[in-house]
């Protein structure tokens, strides 16, 4: 496995250009963050692992679709996909596997070793703690409301008692900080 130093956008662009290793590097870079987001919101580690697989399969399908633009903020985009997959699974009472089916991937088979690895990744990437240590509280609140909760700037500004421009700046700064920290190679 090579040590890739490209940005997330570089990796997604290379994936679109049929670089078979690029999406693997993107996956390895962000699997812990996505698991840390999903695990506390799911009933089991198995469900979190299933949602992780479906999230990355959907992301890969979207990247391969050259009629779509690549995301400006790949991590925020990926977490949005994870959030949508989680909501869909809660709504339907099961984890969908449409994205994996489109890619021709079989069912996810998880054994005890895999579950231990999921636990290790979750423990190593406590999303809330990681964000709280990297971001000032006002940036964390704005970024969480906008990116994770997908709320409108106007609503966030009213809640935080500041202007929409201030909220936009806080979100932008938070994402820049996270992009810099999270795009560093493992």
Short mmCIF file of N, CA, C and O in Angstrom, two decimals, residues 19-106:
data_model
loop_
_atom_site.label_atom_id
_atom_site.label_comp_id
_atom_site.label_asym_id
_atom_site.label_seq_id
_atom_site.Cartn_x
_atom_site.Cartn_y
_atom_site.Cartn_z
N UNK A 19 -7.61 5.25 -11.66
CA UNK A 19 -6.51 4.87 -10.78
C UNK A 19 -7.10 3.99 -9.68
O UNK A 19 -7.79 4.49 -8.77
N UNK A 20 -6.86 2.71 -9.75
CA UNK A 20 -7.45 1.76 -8.82
C UNK A 20 -7.02 1.92 -7.38
O UNK A 20 -7.74 1.51 -6.47
N UNK A 21 -5.89 2.53 -7.12
CA UNK A 21 -5.41 2.71 -5.76
C UNK A 21 -5.94 3.98 -5.10
O UNK A 21 -5.95 4.08 -3.88
N UNK A 22 -6.35 4.94 -5.89
CA UNK A 22 -6.72 6.26 -5.34
C UNK A 22 -7.91 6.18 -4.39
O UNK A 22 -7.89 6.78 -3.31
N UNK A 23 -8.96 5.47 -4.79
CA UNK A 23 -10.12 5.41 -3.91
C UNK A 23 -9.80 4.62 -2.65
O UNK A 23 -10.32 4.92 -1.57
N UNK A 24 -8.94 3.63 -2.76
CA UNK A 24 -8.49 2.89 -1.57
C UNK A 24 -7.80 3.81 -0.58
O UNK A 24 -8.01 3.71 0.63
N UNK A 25 -6.97 4.72 -1.09
CA UNK A 25 -6.31 5.69 -0.22
C UNK A 25 -7.34 6.62 0.42
O UNK A 25 -7.24 6.95 1.61
N UNK A 26 -8.32 7.06 -0.36
CA UNK A 26 -9.40 7.92 0.16
C UNK A 26 -10.16 7.18 1.26
O UNK A 26 -10.45 7.74 2.32
N UNK A 27 -10.46 5.91 1.03
CA UNK A 27 -11.16 5.09 2.02
C UNK A 27 -10.34 4.97 3.30
O UNK A 27 -10.85 5.19 4.40
N UNK A 28 -9.07 4.60 3.18
CA UNK A 28 -8.22 4.43 4.36
C UNK A 28 -8.10 5.73 5.15
O UNK A 28 -8.05 5.73 6.37
N UNK A 29 -8.06 6.84 4.43
CA UNK A 29 -7.92 8.14 5.07
C UNK A 29 -9.14 8.51 5.91
O UNK A 29 -9.03 9.11 6.96
N UNK A 30 -10.35 8.13 5.45
CA UNK A 30 -11.57 8.62 6.09
C UNK A 30 -12.46 7.56 6.73
O UNK A 30 -13.47 7.90 7.33
N UNK A 31 -12.08 6.30 6.64
CA UNK A 31 -12.95 5.25 7.21
C UNK A 31 -13.16 5.44 8.71
O UNK A 31 -14.26 5.23 9.21
N UNK A 32 -12.12 5.86 9.43
CA UNK A 32 -12.26 6.05 10.86
C UNK A 32 -13.22 7.18 11.21
O UNK A 32 -14.04 7.05 12.13
N UNK A 33 -13.13 8.27 10.48
CA UNK A 33 -14.01 9.41 10.73
C UNK A 33 -15.47 9.02 10.44
O UNK A 33 -16.37 9.34 11.22
N UNK A 34 -15.69 8.33 9.34
CA UNK A 34 -17.05 7.92 8.98
C UNK A 34 -17.58 6.93 10.02
O UNK A 34 -18.73 7.04 10.47
N UNK A 35 -16.76 5.97 10.44
CA UNK A 35 -17.19 5.03 11.48
C UNK A 35 -17.48 5.74 12.79
O UNK A 35 -18.46 5.42 13.47
N UNK A 36 -16.63 6.70 13.14
CA UNK A 36 -16.85 7.45 14.38
C UNK A 36 -18.15 8.24 14.33
O UNK A 36 -18.81 8.45 15.35
N UNK A 37 -18.51 8.69 13.14
CA UNK A 37 -19.79 9.39 12.97
C UNK A 37 -20.96 8.41 13.08
O UNK A 37 -21.97 8.69 13.73
N UNK A 38 -20.85 7.25 12.44
CA UNK A 38 -21.96 6.31 12.36
C UNK A 38 -22.17 5.49 13.64
O UNK A 38 -23.31 5.26 14.05
N UNK A 39 -21.10 5.02 14.24
CA UNK A 39 -21.20 4.06 15.34
C UNK A 39 -22.10 4.50 16.49
O UNK A 39 -22.95 3.71 16.94
N UNK A 40 -21.97 5.72 17.00
CA UNK A 40 -22.83 6.08 18.13
C UNK A 40 -24.30 6.25 17.74
O UNK A 40 -25.17 6.33 18.60
N UNK A 41 -24.58 6.29 16.47
CA UNK A 41 -25.95 6.51 16.00
C UNK A 41 -26.63 5.22 15.52
O UNK A 41 -27.74 5.25 15.01
N UNK A 42 -25.92 4.09 15.65
CA UNK A 42 -26.46 2.81 15.18
C UNK A 42 -26.60 1.85 16.36
O UNK A 42 -25.91 1.99 17.37
N UNK A 43 -27.44 0.84 16.19
CA UNK A 43 -27.65 -0.10 17.30
C UNK A 43 -26.50 -1.09 17.51
O UNK A 43 -26.41 -1.70 18.56
N UNK A 44 -25.64 -1.27 16.50
CA UNK A 44 -24.56 -2.25 16.64
C UNK A 44 -23.38 -1.88 15.75
O UNK A 44 -23.52 -1.10 14.80
N UNK A 45 -22.26 -2.50 16.02
CA UNK A 45 -21.06 -2.29 15.20
C UNK A 45 -21.26 -2.89 13.82
O UNK A 45 -20.72 -2.39 12.84
N UNK A 46 -22.03 -3.97 13.73
CA UNK A 46 -22.31 -4.59 12.44
C UNK A 46 -23.06 -3.63 11.53
O UNK A 46 -22.75 -3.50 10.35
N UNK A 47 -24.05 -2.94 12.09
CA UNK A 47 -24.82 -1.97 11.31
C UNK A 47 -23.91 -0.82 10.89
O UNK A 47 -23.97 -0.36 9.74
N UNK A 48 -23.06 -0.36 11.80
CA UNK A 48 -22.12 0.72 11.46
C UNK A 48 -21.20 0.29 10.32
O UNK A 48 -20.95 1.07 9.39
N UNK A 49 -20.71 -0.94 10.36
CA UNK A 49 -19.83 -1.44 9.29
C UNK A 49 -20.59 -1.55 7.97
O UNK A 49 -20.04 -1.21 6.91
N UNK A 50 -21.83 -2.01 8.02
CA UNK A 50 -22.66 -2.08 6.81
C UNK A 50 -22.88 -0.68 6.22
O UNK A 50 -22.79 -0.49 5.01
N UNK A 51 -23.19 0.28 7.08
CA UNK A 51 -23.40 1.65 6.61
C UNK A 51 -22.11 2.24 6.06
O UNK A 51 -22.14 3.00 5.09
N UNK A 52 -20.98 1.90 6.68
CA UNK A 52 -19.68 2.36 6.17
C UNK A 52 -19.48 1.85 4.74
O UNK A 52 -19.12 2.62 3.84
N UNK A 53 -19.74 0.57 4.53
CA UNK A 53 -19.58 -0.03 3.20
C UNK A 53 -20.51 0.63 2.19
O UNK A 53 -20.09 0.98 1.07
N UNK A 54 -21.76 0.85 2.57
CA UNK A 54 -22.72 1.45 1.66
C UNK A 54 -22.36 2.91 1.37
O UNK A 54 -22.50 3.39 0.24
N UNK A 55 -21.85 3.62 2.38
CA UNK A 55 -21.44 5.02 2.21
C UNK A 55 -20.32 5.12 1.16
O UNK A 55 -20.40 5.93 0.23
N UNK A 56 -19.29 4.31 1.32
CA UNK A 56 -18.17 4.39 0.39
C UNK A 56 -18.54 3.85 -0.99
O UNK A 56 -18.03 4.34 -2.00
N UNK A 57 -19.44 2.86 -1.05
CA UNK A 57 -19.89 2.37 -2.35
C UNK A 57 -20.67 3.47 -3.08
O UNK A 57 -20.48 3.69 -4.29
N UNK A 58 -21.51 4.20 -2.35
CA UNK A 58 -22.25 5.31 -2.96
C UNK A 58 -21.31 6.41 -3.41
O UNK A 58 -21.48 7.01 -4.49
N UNK A 59 -20.30 6.69 -2.59
CA UNK A 59 -19.31 7.72 -2.96
C UNK A 59 -18.56 7.30 -4.23
O UNK A 59 -18.37 8.11 -5.14
N UNK A 60 -18.15 6.04 -4.29
CA UNK A 60 -17.43 5.55 -5.46
C UNK A 60 -18.31 5.63 -6.71
O UNK A 60 -17.86 6.06 -7.77
N UNK A 61 -19.57 5.25 -6.59
CA UNK A 61 -20.49 5.35 -7.73
C UNK A 61 -20.61 6.78 -8.20
O UNK A 61 -20.61 7.05 -9.41
N UNK A 62 -20.74 7.70 -7.25
CA UNK A 62 -20.87 9.12 -7.61
C UNK A 62 -19.61 9.64 -8.29
O UNK A 62 -19.68 10.39 -9.27
N UNK A 63 -18.45 9.24 -7.81
CA UNK A 63 -17.19 9.69 -8.39
C UNK A 63 -17.03 9.14 -9.81
O UNK A 63 -16.56 9.83 -10.71
N UNK A 64 -17.43 7.91 -10.01
CA UNK A 64 -17.31 7.29 -11.34
C UNK A 64 -18.28 7.89 -12.36
O UNK A 64 -18.08 7.74 -13.55
N UNK A 65 -19.33 8.55 -11.89
CA UNK A 65 -20.31 9.16 -12.78
C UNK A 65 -19.75 10.49 -13.27
O UNK A 65 -19.83 11.51 -12.58
N UNK A 66 -19.19 10.49 -14.47
CA UNK A 66 -18.51 11.70 -14.97
C UNK A 66 -19.47 12.81 -15.37
O UNK A 66 -19.04 13.88 -15.80
N UNK A 67 -20.78 12.59 -15.21
CA UNK A 67 -21.72 13.69 -15.45
C UNK A 67 -21.87 14.56 -14.20
O UNK A 67 -22.44 15.63 -14.27
N UNK A 68 -21.37 14.07 -13.07
CA UNK A 68 -21.45 14.81 -11.82
C UNK A 68 -20.14 15.53 -11.55
O UNK A 68 -19.06 15.02 -11.86
N UNK A 69 -20.24 16.68 -10.93
CA UNK A 69 -19.03 17.39 -10.52
C UNK A 69 -18.48 16.74 -9.26
O UNK A 69 -19.24 16.26 -8.42
N UNK A 70 -17.17 16.74 -9.14
CA UNK A 70 -16.57 16.24 -7.91
C UNK A 70 -16.80 17.26 -6.81
O UNK A 70 -16.85 18.47 -7.07
N UNK A 71 -16.94 16.81 -5.57
CA UNK A 71 -17.27 17.73 -4.48
C UNK A 71 -16.11 18.66 -4.14
O UNK A 71 -14.95 18.26 -4.18
N UNK A 72 -16.46 19.91 -3.79
CA UNK A 72 -15.44 20.88 -3.36
C UNK A 72 -14.88 20.52 -1.98
O UNK A 72 -13.73 20.78 -1.69
N UNK A 73 -15.73 19.96 -1.15
CA UNK A 73 -15.37 19.58 0.21
C UNK A 73 -15.59 18.07 0.37
O UNK A 73 -16.62 17.63 0.88
N UNK A 74 -14.63 17.24 -0.06
CA UNK A 74 -14.86 15.79 -0.07
C UNK A 74 -15.23 15.18 1.28
O UNK A 74 -16.10 14.30 1.32
N UNK A 75 -14.63 15.62 2.36
CA UNK A 75 -14.97 15.02 3.65
C UNK A 75 -16.39 15.39 4.06
O UNK A 75 -17.16 14.53 4.51
N UNK A 76 -16.76 16.63 3.90
CA UNK A 76 -18.14 17.05 4.22
C UNK A 76 -19.13 16.29 3.35
O UNK A 76 -20.18 15.83 3.83
N UNK A 77 -18.82 16.13 2.08
CA UNK A 77 -19.66 15.37 1.14
C UNK A 77 -19.79 13.93 1.61
O UNK A 77 -20.89 13.37 1.64
N UNK A 78 -18.69 13.32 1.99
CA UNK A 78 -18.70 11.93 2.44
C UNK A 78 -19.55 11.77 3.71
O UNK A 78 -20.34 10.84 3.82
N UNK A 79 -19.40 12.69 4.64
CA UNK A 79 -20.20 12.63 5.86
C UNK A 79 -21.68 12.87 5.57
O UNK A 79 -22.55 12.30 6.24
N UNK A 80 -21.97 13.67 4.56
CA UNK A 80 -23.37 13.86 4.16
C UNK A 80 -23.95 12.56 3.60
O UNK A 80 -25.11 12.21 3.87
N UNK A 81 -23.16 11.86 2.81
CA UNK A 81 -23.61 10.56 2.29
C UNK A 81 -23.86 9.61 3.45
O UNK A 81 -24.89 8.93 3.50
N UNK A 82 -22.94 9.56 4.41
CA UNK A 82 -23.09 8.68 5.58
C UNK A 82 -24.36 9.04 6.35
O UNK A 82 -25.12 8.15 6.75
N UNK A 83 -24.59 10.32 6.53
CA UNK A 83 -25.78 10.77 7.24
C UNK A 83 -27.05 10.34 6.50
O UNK A 83 -28.00 9.84 7.10
N UNK A 84 -27.06 10.51 5.19
CA UNK A 84 -28.23 10.11 4.40
C UNK A 84 -28.45 8.60 4.45
O UNK A 84 -29.59 8.13 4.53
N UNK A 85 -27.38 7.83 4.38
CA UNK A 85 -27.50 6.37 4.47
C UNK A 85 -28.03 5.97 5.84
O UNK A 85 -28.85 5.05 5.96
N UNK A 86 -27.57 6.65 6.88
CA UNK A 86 -28.05 6.38 8.23
C UNK A 86 -29.55 6.69 8.34
O UNK A 86 -30.33 5.87 8.85
N UNK A 87 -29.96 7.84 7.86
CA UNK A 87 -31.38 8.21 7.89
C UNK A 87 -32.22 7.20 7.12
O UNK A 87 -33.28 6.76 7.60
N UNK A 88 -31.75 6.81 5.93
CA UNK A 88 -32.48 5.81 5.15
C UNK A 88 -32.60 4.49 5.91
O UNK A 88 -33.65 3.85 5.90
N UNK A 89 -31.54 4.09 6.58
CA UNK A 89 -31.58 2.81 7.31
C UNK A 89 -32.54 2.89 8.49
O UNK A 89 -33.25 1.92 8.78
N UNK A 90 -32.60 4.03 9.15
CA UNK A 90 -33.54 4.19 10.26
C UNK A 90 -34.98 4.21 9.74
O UNK A 90 -35.88 3.62 10.35
N UNK A 91 -35.18 4.86 8.62
CA UNK A 91 -36.51 4.97 8.03
C UNK A 91 -37.03 3.59 7.57
O UNK A 91 -38.19 3.27 7.75
N UNK A 92 -36.14 2.79 6.97
CA UNK A 92 -36.56 1.50 6.41
C UNK A 92 -36.34 0.32 7.36
O UNK A 92 -36.74 -0.81 7.04
N UNK A 93 -35.66 0.55 8.47
CA UNK A 93 -35.42 -0.53 9.42
C UNK A 93 -34.33 -1.49 9.00
O UNK A 93 -34.18 -2.57 9.58
N UNK A 94 -33.55 -1.12 8.00
CA UNK A 94 -32.44 -1.96 7.54
C UNK A 94 -31.48 -1.11 6.72
O UNK A 94 -31.85 -0.04 6.24
N UNK A 95 -30.27 -1.62 6.55
CA UNK A 95 -29.28 -0.92 5.74
C UNK A 95 -29.51 -1.32 4.29
O UNK A 95 -29.50 -2.50 3.95
N UNK A 96 -29.76 -0.33 3.45
CA UNK A 96 -29.90 -0.58 2.03
C UNK A 96 -28.55 -1.02 1.46
O UNK A 96 -27.51 -0.72 2.03
N UNK A 97 -28.58 -1.69 0.33
CA UNK A 97 -27.32 -2.05 -0.31
C UNK A 97 -27.35 -1.75 -1.80
O UNK A 97 -26.66 -2.39 -2.59
N UNK A 98 -28.13 -0.74 -2.18
CA UNK A 98 -28.26 -0.38 -3.58
C UNK A 98 -26.92 0.02 -4.20
O UNK A 98 -26.61 -0.39 -5.33
N UNK A 99 -26.13 0.82 -3.50
CA UNK A 99 -24.85 1.26 -4.06
C UNK A 99 -23.91 0.09 -4.23
O UNK A 99 -23.22 -0.03 -5.25
N UNK A 100 -23.88 -0.82 -3.26
CA UNK A 100 -23.02 -1.99 -3.38
C UNK A 100 -23.50 -2.89 -4.52
O UNK A 100 -22.68 -3.44 -5.26
N UNK A 101 -24.82 -3.01 -4.67
CA UNK A 101 -25.36 -3.81 -5.77
C UNK A 101 -24.96 -3.21 -7.12
O UNK A 101 -24.59 -3.95 -8.04
N UNK A 102 -25.05 -1.88 -7.26
CA UNK A 102 -24.68 -1.22 -8.52
C UNK A 102 -23.22 -1.50 -8.88
O UNK A 102 -22.86 -1.57 -10.04
N UNK A 103 -22.38 -1.65 -7.86
CA UNK A 103 -20.96 -1.91 -8.10
C UNK A 103 -20.66 -3.41 -8.21
O UNK A 103 -19.52 -3.80 -8.44
N UNK A 104 -21.70 -4.24 -8.03
CA UNK A 104 -21.50 -5.68 -8.12
C UNK A 104 -20.80 -6.27 -6.91
O UNK A 104 -20.19 -7.33 -6.99
N UNK A 105 -20.93 -5.61 -5.77
CA UNK A 105 -20.31 -6.10 -4.54
C UNK A 105 -21.29 -7.01 -3.81
O UNK A 105 -22.47 -6.71 -3.71
N UNK A 106 -20.80 -8.10 -3.30
CA UNK A 106 -21.65 -9.03 -2.57
C UNK A 106 -21.95 -8.52 -1.18
O UNK A 106 -21.49 -7.44 -0.77
#
